[in-house]
């Protein structure tokens, strides 16, 4: 989903080109890596509850699989575009490479709005998506996962359809499955926790105690909720969150100077992460315009909703106090805003590093499915922490050594790994 003239794929390619120049990448590697290897675009006809047939548009983009099967979520969104899916598939390649897991990058989507679809209609979209792609995805080709507005239930419907078509049990086809149906403990909180593992390490490096910090968060969905929980456990205080209001078709920010209460907010939040503004008012929250999350006088900003949120314009509203931008969402910061952050010396923890906890835990889920043996929660979280912490320090050390902006350092590591895998296979 892209807004206005913003094209996330242009942004993903611009980020890539900058680092390809820095790495003096050969022309064949550049050509190969700045575009997806394969793209699928198709129709999904669904008989709706009222008896009429409606046709939905679906996508799957496989950016690169030189290091292992493609991996990436499926998004349901009314403004989904193939360019967004392209960009996200590319970022998945870099994400898997930067945390050094043996997977490539893919992403999928369906143009639809689950707010207005019954469970049966959503099930038919899931099954239709798999029917169109059953021979092009799978445990050794391309492994989907949940993403914006898709859940464990959607994954299980997709798995069921895949297994019907192929006549066997293939729990490694898809991740983010429910517990007891091949899901891994820890997957639900993995992305949000991973965000805060990297934030914790960044603060440590700056000699700052999380207890002395406060933050503002955009979004109150899966990533934001768990990121806030762990950050609060470390002693930090989130004073503002924002979310999309489906009725008003706009976003609002909710401010509480003495810190938001995740459990209380969950009581007034729908399953899409939308906070009910009528009910939250009685709970002592100030209700502000959606953009206000970025204007708060805080040490840390955690964008955890959408791409294209910290732009050349909005970055000007950011408080001078902000020391860290820790990107839970994919693509929240545009290159123009990056320039400003870099000039101001704001420490950026780039999306494909900060939010890699989800795919890392998905990888653990695949490993456990292959073994048919499942780890305890503590073991999953410890392995996740180890992976995220190691990846953060590899990027941070390179950034310090070569005086690079963190995003560029993360790209250098990831692109280097993927380009090498392509060259070793004789693709470039
Ligand atoms: P989600 O659907 O659970 O939550 C999205 C949240 O963003 C909701 O609270 C929604 O109200 C809010 N939102 C939507 N539009 C908004 C707007 N204009 N202003 C303010 N808030 C708005 O999604 P999620 O799983 O938490 O994902 C959030 C971001 O993180 C996305 O960019 C996604 O691609 C990325 N991400 C998610 C995962 C994962 O495991 N869930 C992994 C990696 C990256």
XYZ file of N, CA and C in Angstrom, residues 37-38 64-71 93 96 101-106 139-143 366 421 425 427:
81
model
N 13.593 -11.739 -8.797
C 13.816 -12.860 -9.717
C 12.519 -13.245 -10.428
N 11.423 -13.306 -9.642
C 10.128 -13.761 -10.196
C 8.975 -12.987 -9.558
N 14.774 -12.870 -4.228
C 16.041 -13.591 -4.396
C 16.056 -14.832 -3.518
N 16.522 -15.951 -4.092
C 16.581 -17.191 -3.297
C 17.962 -17.843 -3.378
N 19.002 -17.013 -3.534
C 20.355 -17.573 -3.651
C 20.835 -18.178 -2.331
N 20.307 -17.696 -1.199
C 20.778 -18.200 0.103
C 19.815 -19.204 0.728
N 18.681 -19.463 0.063
C 17.700 -20.412 0.596
C 16.321 -20.065 0.060
N 15.296 -20.859 0.423
C 13.944 -20.588 -0.069
C 13.512 -19.157 0.269
N 12.686 -18.562 -0.596
C 12.181 -17.225 -0.299
C 11.340 -17.275 0.968
N 11.287 -16.151 1.653
C 10.533 -16.086 2.899
C 9.912 -14.706 3.004
N 14.903 -10.045 1.537
C 16.201 -10.640 1.182
C 17.287 -10.091 2.100
N 16.839 -11.332 5.898
C 17.326 -12.696 6.184
C 18.849 -12.728 6.151
N 20.322 -15.905 8.329
C 19.555 -17.150 8.308
C 19.458 -17.608 6.843
N 19.404 -18.942 6.625
C 19.538 -19.459 5.252
C 18.240 -19.363 4.455
N 17.762 -18.138 4.241
C 16.517 -17.908 3.519
C 16.683 -16.699 2.608
N 15.844 -16.645 1.568
C 15.847 -15.502 0.658
C 14.676 -14.586 0.956
N 14.323 -13.753 -0.025
C 13.277 -12.761 0.218
C 12.085 -12.907 -0.700
N 10.896 -12.879 -0.128
C 9.651 -12.894 -0.900
C 8.593 -12.089 -0.164
N 7.825 -25.596 0.930
C 8.895 -25.591 1.926
C 10.296 -25.420 1.349
N 10.506 -25.864 0.097
C 11.854 -25.715 -0.468
C 11.895 -24.652 -1.565
N 10.783 -23.894 -1.722
C 10.781 -22.845 -2.754
C 10.541 -21.466 -2.142
N 9.444 -21.363 -1.425
C 9.016 -20.044 -0.951
C 8.025 -20.266 0.193
N 8.332 -19.700 1.336
C 7.593 -19.991 2.562
C 6.889 -18.727 3.064
N 10.252 -23.239 11.205
C 10.534 -24.200 10.132
C 11.449 -25.312 10.630
N 26.623 -15.054 -2.588
C 25.880 -16.297 -2.861
C 25.519 -16.382 -4.346
N 27.080 -19.126 -7.103
C 26.221 -20.010 -7.897
C 26.388 -19.786 -9.400
N 25.486 -16.925 -10.881
C 24.383 -16.084 -11.383
C 24.882 -14.686 -11.773
